[in-house]
Structure formats: structure tokens, C-alpha cells
């Protein structure tokens, strides 16, 4: 029993050592850089801490997180709901495929200028844009996941439920499609985060994204990098949150996969 | 209605249904304008949009915007593939390399690529290379993880079979592991491709780097709403073309795998 | 046509009247899977349907179960036409890994068909069913953590938990190893005897059919029809070694085997009954 624990500790630490090496390289490169465009990591981190301690945390950062989270949740919920409808009632497919293929192909950032013009750079606009970003990948993966549910499961369900379509959907089809819906959610989260940044950097006069862009325009490199680090931390935080939820919901799937592959 | 439809040959029927779906979309759009859900003052009609599309194509603005966007997208994807696929295969094959890099990947991957726009501007200016840099950063992760997952999912039995035929380590990688990984990589490429378009347009919007995103912004600033909508139409069409190309590539390459495995991820 | 072998015939619980199934194949061609199949299953009876591979056995079971609509004829259960899966059917499929739900634990899988019962009763029923299949202590595991034989026991327990009036089994033991298969066969015989459960087993295995059943229907190749009906007169409880060494068992086996390999009655889809005396001599 002693050996595996020792080994798992070294396994984990090898990864962190690599991270530290990368951080060290940034530090050294920053110190050697004479142009002033690439500040060393230590300065960036000091600045980051300062920003985190200032009122920017409550004024800019937390609202960003809240918008990203709200948009992601709303967009995903809508994507799952519509995805279930389109995936389950297959007669709709030939009619809806073409318009949906076109709509989803419009990159959501392209809608930001119009949204700003129509609704102003407001919170609901930003949440809506973020939601739309999450919506498409969740929708597509939900439709696909539901269509690919093993007919064997549905057959068993028809034997052991009273046979209503809704109860089969809820008790069997949705759980069976969860792995792929989760894949969609993971992609949706990444796109939500991109849109969080785009919606803040474009046409905004406040917020985290604006701060970073403004620092770049003023050539305040350290605070620019600090802003990037904070945006990265927000992404990391939300991704970690998602992974934690995912891990609990999907333990059966990971276990099964680990066993069969 | 269905009885009438079933008499038509399937491909024709499908096309008709698709056209009907698209027509409904246009009607919906015009309907929303008519009812006032979309303000007619800032949202042009379908005819105006198509007209603007034609003029902008004729005067070359649209063509060069499409050209820059496609160029940046292609180069970015190329760089991401050149870095992501070999690294993904490496960490897929070597547990040690995987352990060493996993934490770094997990920290770097969630960084939204467009957050690096300011950094990219400082490093590369605001021309195409900046977009290439950002697209490559965004797209490298799905490709890396796709290749890694593909290598990991290779059936050990297939490897043992190859070994039983006396194949060496390198031959096994080349003749068994890589072919088995191709479908996963194509899927990852499809995901990266649409991500690439999102990042390209996002970066163009923010930085004014040439492409559809910046044409969109400059048209809007000039009050040319019809061109703005024409840009949206073109980005959508571009996305459709990209998706169709990659989906057919995926079907072609991954066809045998879809047939041979029950569950795909 | 049929000769009843029991002195006091039990009422018919399940019957097929001239079932046929034609479906449109991949290239648009009409495939006739089931030609013309009729049979009856009496209450408490164990009936096996045996046929060569690819004779549409699974299609037949799915049709009997109400999962598929027959193209011709009718399935009747408890004197009512079967249009969808009726309450009172428990079904065990061959592919346990596609019919047990991997996201539910063993207990939840077994309780799956009991949603409308109060929790207390659900727990009792599940425990009782798991005890019947000799599975204890794995309630909180997931099906995919168990061996194939154990998974099939879970599937049987799931069917039993609903207290079915008919147990339908489609090649239930075809995906497990030989030793496990014997154990599962003995267990199935025991359960259906103890509960007096009406059981319909579909299998390609002649020995299994004869060993378990009171009556065996032999199916032809596609489009399938009943070639022969064999009433199995072997004492119960049956024993793996003694029963299978019984000369009558060997006779039944030869009869069924001949019918499948040399289907002389292939062109005349009429159920042929083997007179008992002939088999016995």
C-alpha cells in the first residue's frame, strides 16, 4: 500500500513541477526583455493580487463571472430543451436541419455589434450573447445524443414503463444521452467564456475586458497581463466548477468507460 | 400531407423540405420586422441585404474580407494541427509525458483565446498573423485532447494482434495506433474549425484586424446596416460550407468506425 | 391437431394466431421474417421455441411482446389482443448490456418497473427478486461492474420484480459461458416451477429447449413457421446429468434436430405433432 501512494504523489507533483518550470521561464524571459513589452511573471502576479484586492473585484470581476454563469446556464437549458424536442420527434428533422445549420454557422461574436447597437452595452445583452454561444453546441449535441441512444434501452423501457413517451424520455433517453449532452455543455462553456470576453471588449466602457484593452492601448503592459491572468482565472474557475458537477453526474459513465476500454 | 410527400423520391423531398425550412426562416425574419420585433429603421429587408451583398462583392470589400478571414482561419488551423496533433499523440502514447503536462494543459486550456487579443496585438500587430496566433491557441486544445483520447482508446487487443504478427513499437504506432486515431482527430478538427471561425471574427471585431468582423464594425460605424446584415449572411454561409466539408470528411474517414463500434464519443 | 399431454388442461394465457411479419429491408425489398406462426401457451406452462439461427426468432419474440406490430394475425394475452407491451409481461433480452441501464445501480435497475409502487414495497420487491436469482450484496454496484452471468441475473430479477404473469426470454443465456449457462438454466427452471410462472423461452439451443420446457415448438428457416410441436414428458425437477442422459431426452433431441436439419415439412407450414408413443419407442 505504501508504494502506490508514493507513486501517485510523484505523479501529481511531476505535473506541477512542469507548471513551475513554465512559470520560471516566463519570469526569466520577462527579466531579460528590454523592450518593456513582456514583464516578468512576478510583477504580473503582484499586479494581479493588487487588482483582486481592489474594488475591481466586486465592480468588474464578479459581475463578469455572474454574467458568464447566467448566460451559460440559460443557453444550455434552452439548448437541452429544444434539443430534446428535435432529437425525439424525428419527423421535424428534414424541415429544421437546413435553417438550424445556417443559424448555428453564424459565429456568435458577429452578432455582438448589432446587439450593442440594438440593445446597448447592457447586462441583458451580454447575458443573451453568452447564452447564444452556449446554446448551439448544447443543442447539436443533445439532438445527436438523443438520436444515438441504444434502441435496446428504449425497448427495455417500453417493457417496464407504462409506455408513455414522456416517461421513457425522462427515465431512459435523457440519462442515456447525458454523456453527449455533457460534451456539448463542455464546448458550450468554452464558447461562453470567449463571448464573455468579446462582449466586454467590444463597445464597452467598463468591465474586465475593457480594462485589459485599455491597458494595451496605454501600453501599461503589467496591468494588461494582470487582466489577462484574471480572465484566465475566471475561465479556470468556471471550468473547474463545471468539471466538479460533471464528475458527480457522470461517475457511472467514466467507470464504465474505464472498464470497457 | 405526408402521403403526398412520400410519393416524391427521397433526395428531392429532402431538398424541398430544406428549402421550405429556409423559406420559413426568411418569412419569420420579415414577419418580425413587420410586427416590429425587429426595428425596420436599423434592420434592413431581405432584398436590401441581398442588394448590399451584391454591391459589396462587386466593389471587392466583401471578397477581401472573406479572403482575409479564410486565410487566417486556414493558417491558424494549420498551426494548431501541426502542434496539437503530434503533442496529443505523444501524450497519448507516453504516460510519463501525459503526467508531466496534464496540469499545465488543464490550467491553460480554459483561458479564453480572445482574452489574449491585447497580448497578440502587442506581439504581432493587427494584421493577419495576430489572428493566426489566436486561432491556433484556441484550436490547439481540442486537437491535442482529441488525438490523446484517440490514442488512448485504441483497443489493446488490436495492439496485441499487431504484436503477434511481430511488429515493432514504431511499426505498431504507424500501422495500428495512428489509423485507429484518425476518426477522433477528424472529429476534433471539426470542432476546432468552428471554434476557429468564432475566434477569428471575435478577434477582428475587437482589434479591427482585417476580415469579416472588422468589415462588419466599419459598416456599422458608417451607418451601412444593409452591409452589416450581408456580413452576417456571409459568415453564416462560410460556416455552413466549412461544416459541410468537414462533416463529409468525417463521414468518409470515420465511416468504418461508426459501423464497427457501438458507442462513439 | 394438438394432443394435450396434461390430464386437466390449464386455460390458455397467451396465444399467437397466424402471426406473420413482413418488413421493408435496407434496399427497399420486402423481407418476410415470419411466415405463419400459431401456438398457445397455457397458464403455468413452460414453452420453448427453438429454431435455426436467422429464422426470425428475435422478431417473433418482439412481436409476441408487443414491441413490434405483426403484419398479419394477432397475439392474444389473457383474452385481449396485444397492441403494446401489456402489464404482466416480464421480458429478458439476450443482450443484457444493452437492456440494463448503465447509469442505474443494480437495485435501481431492478426497481425500474416499480415506479408506481410506494418506496417500501419497491425495496421489498427488489430484495425478493434479487434473492430469487441468488444475487445479494451487489445492490449498490453498477451492472457493468458485474460478470455477464450476474448481469443476466439482474435482468431476470428486474422482470420478476414486476410480478409478471408471463416471462418472455429471448436467447437469455446465449452470451454467457457454458458453466454459467447451466447454472442460469437450472435457476430459471427452479424459479418458474416455484412461482408456477408461465414462461416462453426463445432459443437456438435444442438441449436447452428440451431441458427446460414442457412443450417445444420447432421453427423453420425464414419465413418461419412452426415445423413441429414436441410435448416433453420428462420428470421434474430435471437434473443436468440425469435428465440429459435419459433416453427419452436423447430421442426428443434427435427428433428436433432432424426437423431442423432436414425440414421435410418445409413446404407445408402445418404443425406436426409427434405422437408420444412414437417418441417413446
PDB file of N, CA and C in Angstrom, chain C residues 116-204:
ATOM      1  N   UNK C 116     -44.540   3.010  -9.791  1.00  0.00           N
ATOM      2  CA  UNK C 116     -45.813   3.439  -9.226  1.00  0.00           C
ATOM      3  C   UNK C 116     -46.070   2.903  -7.816  1.00  0.00           C
ATOM      4  N   UNK C 117     -45.177   2.026  -7.336  1.00  0.00           N
ATOM      5  CA  UNK C 117     -45.383   1.462  -6.003  1.00  0.00           C
ATOM      6  C   UNK C 117     -44.744   2.354  -4.947  1.00  0.00           C
ATOM      7  N   UNK C 118     -45.259   2.274  -3.692  1.00  0.00           N
ATOM      8  CA  UNK C 118     -44.592   3.025  -2.620  1.00  0.00           C
ATOM      9  C   UNK C 118     -43.172   2.493  -2.391  1.00  0.00           C
ATOM     10  N   UNK C 119     -42.327   3.357  -1.912  1.00  0.00           N
ATOM     11  CA  UNK C 119     -40.907   3.047  -1.775  1.00  0.00           C
ATOM     12  C   UNK C 119     -40.659   1.753  -0.995  1.00  0.00           C
ATOM     13  N   UNK C 120     -41.397   1.616   0.114  1.00  0.00           N
ATOM     14  CA  UNK C 120     -41.230   0.446   0.976  1.00  0.00           C
ATOM     15  C   UNK C 120     -41.431  -0.850   0.186  1.00  0.00           C
ATOM     16  N   UNK C 121     -42.518  -0.872  -0.587  1.00  0.00           N
ATOM     17  CA  UNK C 121     -42.869  -2.049  -1.359  1.00  0.00           C
ATOM     18  C   UNK C 121     -41.842  -2.294  -2.458  1.00  0.00           C
ATOM     19  N   UNK C 122     -41.387  -1.195  -3.054  1.00  0.00           N
ATOM     20  CA  UNK C 122     -40.358  -1.303  -4.104  1.00  0.00           C
ATOM     21  C   UNK C 122     -39.125  -2.012  -3.575  1.00  0.00           C
ATOM     22  N   UNK C 123     -38.682  -1.556  -2.404  1.00  0.00           N
ATOM     23  CA  UNK C 123     -37.482  -2.138  -1.808  1.00  0.00           C
ATOM     24  C   UNK C 123     -37.687  -3.618  -1.542  1.00  0.00           C
ATOM     25  N   UNK C 124     -38.867  -3.955  -0.992  1.00  0.00           N
ATOM     26  CA  UNK C 124     -39.156  -5.360  -0.686  1.00  0.00           C
ATOM     27  C   UNK C 124     -39.145  -6.212  -1.946  1.00  0.00           C
ATOM     28  N   UNK C 125     -39.858  -5.713  -2.961  1.00  0.00           N
ATOM     29  CA  UNK C 125     -39.943  -6.459  -4.210  1.00  0.00           C
ATOM     30  C   UNK C 125     -38.555  -6.691  -4.820  1.00  0.00           C
ATOM     31  N   UNK C 126     -37.750  -5.639  -4.801  1.00  0.00           N
ATOM     32  CA  UNK C 126     -36.415  -5.746  -5.396  1.00  0.00           C
ATOM     33  C   UNK C 126     -35.574  -6.754  -4.627  1.00  0.00           C
ATOM     34  N   UNK C 127     -35.665  -6.711  -3.299  1.00  0.00           N
ATOM     35  CA  UNK C 127     -34.882  -7.629  -2.479  1.00  0.00           C
ATOM     36  C   UNK C 127     -35.314  -9.065  -2.733  1.00  0.00           C
ATOM     37  N   UNK C 128     -36.640  -9.245  -2.809  1.00  0.00           N
ATOM     38  CA  UNK C 128     -37.189 -10.578  -3.047  1.00  0.00           C
ATOM     39  C   UNK C 128     -36.723 -11.113  -4.409  1.00  0.00           C
ATOM     40  N   UNK C 129     -36.786 -10.240  -5.427  1.00  0.00           N
ATOM     41  CA  UNK C 129     -36.395 -10.677  -6.774  1.00  0.00           C
ATOM     42  C   UNK C 129     -34.906 -10.996  -6.829  1.00  0.00           C
ATOM     43  N   UNK C 130     -34.098 -10.186  -6.177  1.00  0.00           N
ATOM     44  CA  UNK C 130     -32.658 -10.432  -6.191  1.00  0.00           C
ATOM     45  C   UNK C 130     -32.321 -11.715  -5.441  1.00  0.00           C
ATOM     46  N   UNK C 131     -33.095 -12.011  -4.388  1.00  0.00           N
ATOM     47  CA  UNK C 131     -32.867 -13.253  -3.657  1.00  0.00           C
ATOM     48  C   UNK C 131     -33.208 -14.451  -4.543  1.00  0.00           C
ATOM     49  N   UNK C 132     -34.282 -14.325  -5.326  1.00  0.00           N
ATOM     50  CA  UNK C 132     -34.687 -15.423  -6.213  1.00  0.00           C
ATOM     51  C   UNK C 132     -33.599 -15.769  -7.223  1.00  0.00           C
ATOM     52  N   UNK C 133     -32.848 -14.750  -7.673  1.00  0.00           N
ATOM     53  CA  UNK C 133     -31.803 -15.039  -8.651  1.00  0.00           C
ATOM     54  C   UNK C 133     -30.446 -15.230  -7.967  1.00  0.00           C
ATOM     55  N   UNK C 134     -30.505 -15.411  -6.639  1.00  0.00           N
ATOM     56  CA  UNK C 134     -29.294 -15.663  -5.855  1.00  0.00           C
ATOM     57  C   UNK C 134     -28.263 -14.553  -5.999  1.00  0.00           C
ATOM     58  N   UNK C 135     -28.742 -13.324  -5.977  1.00  0.00           N
ATOM     59  CA  UNK C 135     -27.809 -12.199  -6.010  1.00  0.00           C
ATOM     60  C   UNK C 135     -28.040 -11.395  -4.740  1.00  0.00           C
ATOM     61  N   UNK C 136     -27.030 -11.306  -3.926  1.00  0.00           N
ATOM     62  CA  UNK C 136     -27.159 -10.454  -2.757  1.00  0.00           C
ATOM     63  C   UNK C 136     -25.838  -9.731  -2.576  1.00  0.00           C
ATOM     64  N   UNK C 137     -25.898  -8.557  -2.039  1.00  0.00           N
ATOM     65  CA  UNK C 137     -24.679  -7.816  -1.762  1.00  0.00           C
ATOM     66  C   UNK C 137     -24.120  -7.020  -2.927  1.00  0.00           C
ATOM     67  N   UNK C 138     -24.828  -7.047  -4.059  1.00  0.00           N
ATOM     68  CA  UNK C 138     -24.328  -6.252  -5.190  1.00  0.00           C
ATOM     69  C   UNK C 138     -25.297  -5.122  -5.535  1.00  0.00           C
ATOM     70  N   UNK C 139     -26.283  -4.883  -4.636  1.00  0.00           N
ATOM     71  CA  UNK C 139     -27.350  -3.931  -4.944  1.00  0.00           C
ATOM     72  C   UNK C 139     -26.826  -2.559  -5.334  1.00  0.00           C
ATOM     73  N   UNK C 140     -25.722  -2.153  -4.695  1.00  0.00           N
ATOM     74  CA  UNK C 140     -25.254  -0.786  -4.915  1.00  0.00           C
ATOM     75  C   UNK C 140     -24.175  -0.697  -5.985  1.00  0.00           C
ATOM     76  N   UNK C 141     -23.898  -1.820  -6.634  1.00  0.00           N
ATOM     77  CA  UNK C 141     -22.940  -1.755  -7.734  1.00  0.00           C
ATOM     78  C   UNK C 141     -23.676  -1.432  -9.025  1.00  0.00           C
ATOM     79  N   UNK C 142     -22.898  -1.066 -10.026  1.00  0.00           N
ATOM     80  CA  UNK C 142     -23.481  -0.834 -11.340  1.00  0.00           C
ATOM     81  C   UNK C 142     -23.414  -2.124 -12.146  1.00  0.00           C
ATOM     82  N   UNK C 143     -24.359  -2.323 -13.064  1.00  0.00           N
ATOM     83  CA  UNK C 143     -24.385  -3.589 -13.803  1.00  0.00           C
ATOM     84  C   UNK C 143     -23.053  -3.901 -14.485  1.00  0.00           C
ATOM     85  N   UNK C 144     -22.432  -2.857 -15.046  1.00  0.00           N
ATOM     86  CA  UNK C 144     -21.205  -3.113 -15.805  1.00  0.00           C
ATOM     87  C   UNK C 144     -20.038  -3.496 -14.907  1.00  0.00           C
ATOM     88  N   UNK C 145     -20.248  -3.472 -13.608  1.00  0.00           N
ATOM     89  CA  UNK C 145     -19.190  -3.948 -12.713  1.00  0.00           C
ATOM     90  C   UNK C 145     -19.318  -5.445 -12.465  1.00  0.00           C
ATOM     91  N   UNK C 146     -20.397  -6.039 -12.974  1.00  0.00           N
ATOM     92  CA  UNK C 146     -20.644  -7.457 -12.714  1.00  0.00           C
ATOM     93  C   UNK C 146     -20.290  -8.294 -13.930  1.00  0.00           C
ATOM     94  N   UNK C 147     -20.147  -9.612 -13.694  1.00  0.00           N
ATOM     95  CA  UNK C 147     -19.893 -10.527 -14.808  1.00  0.00           C
ATOM     96  C   UNK C 147     -21.162 -10.666 -15.640  1.00  0.00           C
ATOM     97  N   UNK C 148     -20.991 -11.213 -16.854  1.00  0.00           N
ATOM     98  CA  UNK C 148     -22.126 -11.363 -17.754  1.00  0.00           C
ATOM     99  C   UNK C 148     -23.260 -12.170 -17.133  1.00  0.00           C
ATOM    100  N   UNK C 149     -22.907 -13.285 -16.483  1.00  0.00           N
ATOM    101  CA  UNK C 149     -23.925 -14.123 -15.864  1.00  0.00           C
ATOM    102  C   UNK C 149     -24.689 -13.371 -14.783  1.00  0.00           C
ATOM    103  N   UNK C 150     -23.951 -12.599 -13.987  1.00  0.00           N
ATOM    104  CA  UNK C 150     -24.602 -11.831 -12.925  1.00  0.00           C
ATOM    105  C   UNK C 150     -25.499 -10.744 -13.510  1.00  0.00           C
ATOM    106  N   UNK C 151     -25.037 -10.141 -14.598  1.00  0.00           N
ATOM    107  CA  UNK C 151     -25.870  -9.113 -15.228  1.00  0.00           C
ATOM    108  C   UNK C 151     -27.173  -9.711 -15.718  1.00  0.00           C
ATOM    109  N   UNK C 152     -27.096 -10.925 -16.276  1.00  0.00           N
ATOM    110  CA  UNK C 152     -28.320 -11.528 -16.769  1.00  0.00           C
ATOM    111  C   UNK C 152     -29.240 -11.880 -15.591  1.00  0.00           C
ATOM    112  N   UNK C 153     -28.647 -12.227 -14.453  1.00  0.00           N
ATOM    113  CA  UNK C 153     -29.479 -12.443 -13.261  1.00  0.00           C
ATOM    114  C   UNK C 153     -30.206 -11.171 -12.868  1.00  0.00           C
ATOM    115  N   UNK C 154     -29.495 -10.034 -12.970  1.00  0.00           N
ATOM    116  CA  UNK C 154     -30.136  -8.760 -12.650  1.00  0.00           C
ATOM    117  C   UNK C 154     -31.311  -8.527 -13.596  1.00  0.00           C
ATOM    118  N   UNK C 155     -31.096  -8.824 -14.880  1.00  0.00           N
ATOM    119  CA  UNK C 155     -32.167  -8.618 -15.861  1.00  0.00           C
ATOM    120  C   UNK C 155     -33.371  -9.502 -15.527  1.00  0.00           C
ATOM    121  N   UNK C 156     -33.088 -10.741 -15.092  1.00  0.00           N
ATOM    122  CA  UNK C 156     -34.189 -11.637 -14.715  1.00  0.00           C
ATOM    123  C   UNK C 156     -34.895 -11.106 -13.470  1.00  0.00           C
ATOM    124  N   UNK C 157     -34.082 -10.619 -12.513  1.00  0.00           N
ATOM    125  CA  UNK C 157     -34.667 -10.063 -11.293  1.00  0.00           C
ATOM    126  C   UNK C 157     -35.543  -8.860 -11.631  1.00  0.00           C
ATOM    127  N   UNK C 158     -35.099  -8.042 -12.576  1.00  0.00           N
ATOM    128  CA  UNK C 158     -35.894  -6.870 -12.948  1.00  0.00           C
ATOM    129  C   UNK C 158     -37.255  -7.305 -13.489  1.00  0.00           C
ATOM    130  N   UNK C 159     -37.239  -8.396 -14.268  1.00  0.00           N
ATOM    131  CA  UNK C 159     -38.510  -8.895 -14.796  1.00  0.00           C
ATOM    132  C   UNK C 159     -39.373  -9.466 -13.671  1.00  0.00           C
ATOM    133  N   UNK C 160     -38.738 -10.232 -12.758  1.00  0.00           N
ATOM    134  CA  UNK C 160     -39.504 -10.880 -11.687  1.00  0.00           C
ATOM    135  C   UNK C 160     -40.097  -9.865 -10.717  1.00  0.00           C
ATOM    136  N   UNK C 161     -39.381  -8.760 -10.509  1.00  0.00           N
ATOM    137  CA  UNK C 161     -39.827  -7.784  -9.519  1.00  0.00           C
ATOM    138  C   UNK C 161     -41.198  -7.225  -9.842  1.00  0.00           C
ATOM    139  N   UNK C 162     -41.543  -7.205 -11.138  1.00  0.00           N
ATOM    140  CA  UNK C 162     -42.850  -6.667 -11.501  1.00  0.00           C
ATOM    141  C   UNK C 162     -43.963  -7.688 -11.296  1.00  0.00           C
ATOM    142  N   UNK C 163     -43.612  -8.878 -10.746  1.00  0.00           N
ATOM    143  CA  UNK C 163     -44.560  -9.987 -10.578  1.00  0.00           C
ATOM    144  C   UNK C 163     -45.296 -10.260 -11.886  1.00  0.00           C
ATOM    145  N   UNK C 164     -44.563 -10.639 -12.906  1.00  0.00           N
ATOM    146  CA  UNK C 164     -45.194 -10.815 -14.217  1.00  0.00           C
ATOM    147  C   UNK C 164     -46.063 -12.066 -14.246  1.00  0.00           C
ATOM    148  N   UNK C 165     -47.014 -12.075 -15.157  1.00  0.00           N
ATOM    149  CA  UNK C 165     -47.812 -13.283 -15.361  1.00  0.00           C
ATOM    150  C   UNK C 165     -47.176 -14.141 -16.440  1.00  0.00           C
ATOM    151  N   UNK C 166     -46.410 -13.499 -17.313  1.00  0.00           N
ATOM    152  CA  UNK C 166     -45.679 -14.249 -18.333  1.00  0.00           C
ATOM    153  C   UNK C 166     -44.242 -13.749 -18.351  1.00  0.00           C
ATOM    154  N   UNK C 167     -43.324 -14.694 -18.384  1.00  0.00           N
ATOM    155  CA  UNK C 167     -41.918 -14.317 -18.528  1.00  0.00           C
ATOM    156  C   UNK C 167     -41.483 -14.686 -19.943  1.00  0.00           C
ATOM    157  N   UNK C 168     -41.078 -13.666 -20.709  1.00  0.00           N
ATOM    158  CA  UNK C 168     -40.602 -13.915 -22.064  1.00  0.00           C
ATOM    159  C   UNK C 168     -39.084 -13.804 -22.051  1.00  0.00           C
ATOM    160  N   UNK C 169     -38.421 -14.792 -22.612  1.00  0.00           N
ATOM    161  CA  UNK C 169     -36.959 -14.754 -22.616  1.00  0.00           C
ATOM    162  C   UNK C 169     -36.444 -14.969 -24.029  1.00  0.00           C
ATOM    163  N   UNK C 170     -35.628 -14.018 -24.483  1.00  0.00           N
ATOM    164  CA  UNK C 170     -35.084 -14.091 -25.839  1.00  0.00           C
ATOM    165  C   UNK C 170     -33.618 -14.474 -25.767  1.00  0.00           C
ATOM    166  N   UNK C 171     -33.290 -15.716 -26.061  1.00  0.00           N
ATOM    167  CA  UNK C 171     -31.898 -16.186 -26.034  1.00  0.00           C
ATOM    168  C   UNK C 171     -31.178 -15.669 -24.789  1.00  0.00           C
ATOM    169  N   UNK C 172     -31.756 -15.864 -23.614  1.00  0.00           N
ATOM    170  CA  UNK C 172     -31.212 -15.168 -22.446  1.00  0.00           C
ATOM    171  C   UNK C 172     -29.814 -15.634 -22.061  1.00  0.00           C
ATOM    172  N   UNK C 173     -29.460 -16.845 -22.478  1.00  0.00           N
ATOM    173  CA  UNK C 173     -28.175 -17.383 -21.995  1.00  0.00           C
ATOM    174  C   UNK C 173     -27.166 -17.520 -23.118  1.00  0.00           C
ATOM    175  N   UNK C 174     -27.438 -16.858 -24.254  1.00  0.00           N
ATOM    176  CA  UNK C 174     -26.570 -17.057 -25.413  1.00  0.00           C
ATOM    177  C   UNK C 174     -25.247 -16.319 -25.285  1.00  0.00           C
ATOM    178  N   UNK C 175     -25.189 -15.314 -24.386  1.00  0.00           N
ATOM    179  CA  UNK C 175     -23.970 -14.512 -24.316  1.00  0.00           C
ATOM    180  C   UNK C 175     -23.126 -14.820 -23.078  1.00  0.00           C
ATOM    181  N   UNK C 176     -23.356 -15.967 -22.450  1.00  0.00           N
ATOM    182  CA  UNK C 176     -22.547 -16.295 -21.263  1.00  0.00           C
ATOM    183  C   UNK C 176     -21.824 -17.624 -21.492  1.00  0.00           C
ATOM    184  N   UNK C 177     -20.858 -17.908 -20.640  1.00  0.00           N
ATOM    185  CA  UNK C 177     -20.068 -19.121 -20.859  1.00  0.00           C
ATOM    186  C   UNK C 177     -20.853 -20.368 -20.449  1.00  0.00           C
ATOM    187  N   UNK C 178     -20.343 -21.522 -20.840  1.00  0.00           N
ATOM    188  CA  UNK C 178     -21.106 -22.770 -20.722  1.00  0.00           C
ATOM    189  C   UNK C 178     -21.510 -23.081 -19.283  1.00  0.00           C
ATOM    190  N   UNK C 179     -20.577 -22.938 -18.348  1.00  0.00           N
ATOM    191  CA  UNK C 179     -20.870 -23.282 -16.960  1.00  0.00           C
ATOM    192  C   UNK C 179     -21.955 -22.361 -16.397  1.00  0.00           C
ATOM    193  N   UNK C 180     -21.771 -21.053 -16.643  1.00  0.00           N
ATOM    194  CA  UNK C 180     -22.756 -20.080 -16.193  1.00  0.00           C
ATOM    195  C   UNK C 180     -24.115 -20.374 -16.798  1.00  0.00           C
ATOM    196  N   UNK C 181     -24.065 -20.784 -18.047  1.00  0.00           N
ATOM    197  CA  UNK C 181     -25.295 -21.061 -18.761  1.00  0.00           C
ATOM    198  C   UNK C 181     -26.091 -22.172 -18.075  1.00  0.00           C
ATOM    199  N   UNK C 182     -25.390 -23.239 -17.682  1.00  0.00           N
ATOM    200  CA  UNK C 182     -26.070 -24.335 -16.983  1.00  0.00           C
ATOM    201  C   UNK C 182     -26.675 -23.844 -15.682  1.00  0.00           C
ATOM    202  N   UNK C 183     -25.909 -23.060 -14.938  1.00  0.00           N
ATOM    203  CA  UNK C 183     -26.419 -22.529 -13.670  1.00  0.00           C
ATOM    204  C   UNK C 183     -27.670 -21.688 -13.889  1.00  0.00           C
ATOM    205  N   UNK C 184     -27.628 -20.843 -14.922  1.00  0.00           N
ATOM    206  CA  UNK C 184     -28.769 -19.975 -15.187  1.00  0.00           C
ATOM    207  C   UNK C 184     -29.982 -20.795 -15.630  1.00  0.00           C
ATOM    208  N   UNK C 185     -29.719 -21.858 -16.391  1.00  0.00           N
ATOM    209  CA  UNK C 185     -30.829 -22.706 -16.821  1.00  0.00           C
ATOM    210  C   UNK C 185     -31.503 -23.371 -15.626  1.00  0.00           C
ATOM    211  N   UNK C 186     -30.674 -23.901 -14.728  1.00  0.00           N
ATOM    212  CA  UNK C 186     -31.232 -24.560 -13.538  1.00  0.00           C
ATOM    213  C   UNK C 186     -32.021 -23.558 -12.708  1.00  0.00           C
ATOM    214  N   UNK C 187     -31.450 -22.360 -12.573  1.00  0.00           N
ATOM    215  CA  UNK C 187     -32.115 -21.319 -11.790  1.00  0.00           C
ATOM    216  C   UNK C 187     -33.459 -20.950 -12.413  1.00  0.00           C
ATOM    217  N   UNK C 188     -33.475 -20.830 -13.735  1.00  0.00           N
ATOM    218  CA  UNK C 188     -34.717 -20.467 -14.421  1.00  0.00           C
ATOM    219  C   UNK C 188     -35.775 -21.543 -14.213  1.00  0.00           C
ATOM    220  N   UNK C 189     -35.362 -22.814 -14.337  1.00  0.00           N
ATOM    221  CA  UNK C 189     -36.302 -23.910 -14.125  1.00  0.00           C
ATOM    222  C   UNK C 189     -36.876 -23.841 -12.710  1.00  0.00           C
ATOM    223  N   UNK C 190     -36.002 -23.599 -11.771  1.00  0.00           N
ATOM    224  CA  UNK C 190     -36.394 -23.543 -10.361  1.00  0.00           C
ATOM    225  C   UNK C 190     -37.395 -22.403 -10.131  1.00  0.00           C
ATOM    226  N   UNK C 191     -37.062 -21.232 -10.659  1.00  0.00           N
ATOM    227  CA  UNK C 191     -37.925 -20.072 -10.440  1.00  0.00           C
ATOM    228  C   UNK C 191     -39.300 -20.299 -11.062  1.00  0.00           C
ATOM    229  N   UNK C 192     -39.321 -20.765 -12.308  1.00  0.00           N
ATOM    230  CA  UNK C 192     -40.632 -20.872 -12.945  1.00  0.00           C
ATOM    231  C   UNK C 192     -41.460 -21.974 -12.295  1.00  0.00           C
ATOM    232  N   UNK C 193     -40.770 -23.008 -11.761  1.00  0.00           N
ATOM    233  CA  UNK C 193     -41.520 -24.053 -11.044  1.00  0.00           C
ATOM    234  C   UNK C 193     -42.060 -23.514  -9.723  1.00  0.00           C
ATOM    235  N   UNK C 194     -41.210 -22.827  -8.966  1.00  0.00           N
ATOM    236  CA  UNK C 194     -41.627 -22.317  -7.657  1.00  0.00           C
ATOM    237  C   UNK C 194     -42.778 -21.339  -7.767  1.00  0.00           C
ATOM    238  N   UNK C 195     -42.688 -20.456  -8.760  1.00  0.00           N
ATOM    239  CA  UNK C 195     -43.715 -19.428  -8.891  1.00  0.00           C
ATOM    240  C   UNK C 195     -44.880 -19.885  -9.748  1.00  0.00           C
ATOM    241  N   UNK C 196     -44.738 -21.073 -10.358  1.00  0.00           N
ATOM    242  CA  UNK C 196     -45.754 -21.508 -11.314  1.00  0.00           C
ATOM    243  C   UNK C 196     -45.884 -20.528 -12.456  1.00  0.00           C
ATOM    244  N   UNK C 197     -44.745 -19.984 -12.864  1.00  0.00           N
ATOM    245  CA  UNK C 197     -44.729 -18.867 -13.793  1.00  0.00           C
ATOM    246  C   UNK C 197     -44.835 -19.341 -15.240  1.00  0.00           C
ATOM    247  N   UNK C 198     -45.766 -18.760 -15.975  1.00  0.00           N
ATOM    248  CA  UNK C 198     -45.868 -19.050 -17.404  1.00  0.00           C
ATOM    249  C   UNK C 198     -44.638 -18.470 -18.093  1.00  0.00           C
ATOM    250  N   UNK C 199     -43.909 -19.343 -18.813  1.00  0.00           N
ATOM    251  CA  UNK C 199     -42.637 -18.891 -19.366  1.00  0.00           C
ATOM    252  C   UNK C 199     -42.561 -19.250 -20.835  1.00  0.00           C
ATOM    253  N   UNK C 200     -42.106 -18.284 -21.632  1.00  0.00           N
ATOM    254  CA  UNK C 200     -41.881 -18.550 -23.051  1.00  0.00           C
ATOM    255  C   UNK C 200     -40.423 -18.229 -23.342  1.00  0.00           C
ATOM    256  N   UNK C 201     -39.696 -19.279 -23.745  1.00  0.00           N
ATOM    257  CA  UNK C 201     -38.264 -19.122 -23.976  1.00  0.00           C
ATOM    258  C   UNK C 201     -37.980 -19.269 -25.458  1.00  0.00           C
ATOM    259  N   UNK C 202     -37.215 -18.340 -25.998  1.00  0.00           N
ATOM    260  CA  UNK C 202     -36.810 -18.472 -27.392  1.00  0.00           C
ATOM    261  C   UNK C 202     -35.325 -18.760 -27.425  1.00  0.00           C
ATOM    262  N   UNK C 203     -34.938 -19.802 -28.147  1.00  0.00           N
ATOM    263  CA  UNK C 203     -33.531 -20.204 -28.115  1.00  0.00           C
ATOM    264  C   UNK C 203     -33.149 -20.904 -29.415  1.00  0.00           C
ATOM    265  N   UNK C 204     -31.872 -20.946 -29.696  1.00  0.00           N
ATOM    266  CA  UNK C 204     -31.407 -21.744 -30.834  1.00  0.00           C
ATOM    267  C   UNK C 204     -30.874 -23.085 -30.344  1.00  0.00           C
TER     268      UNK C 204
END
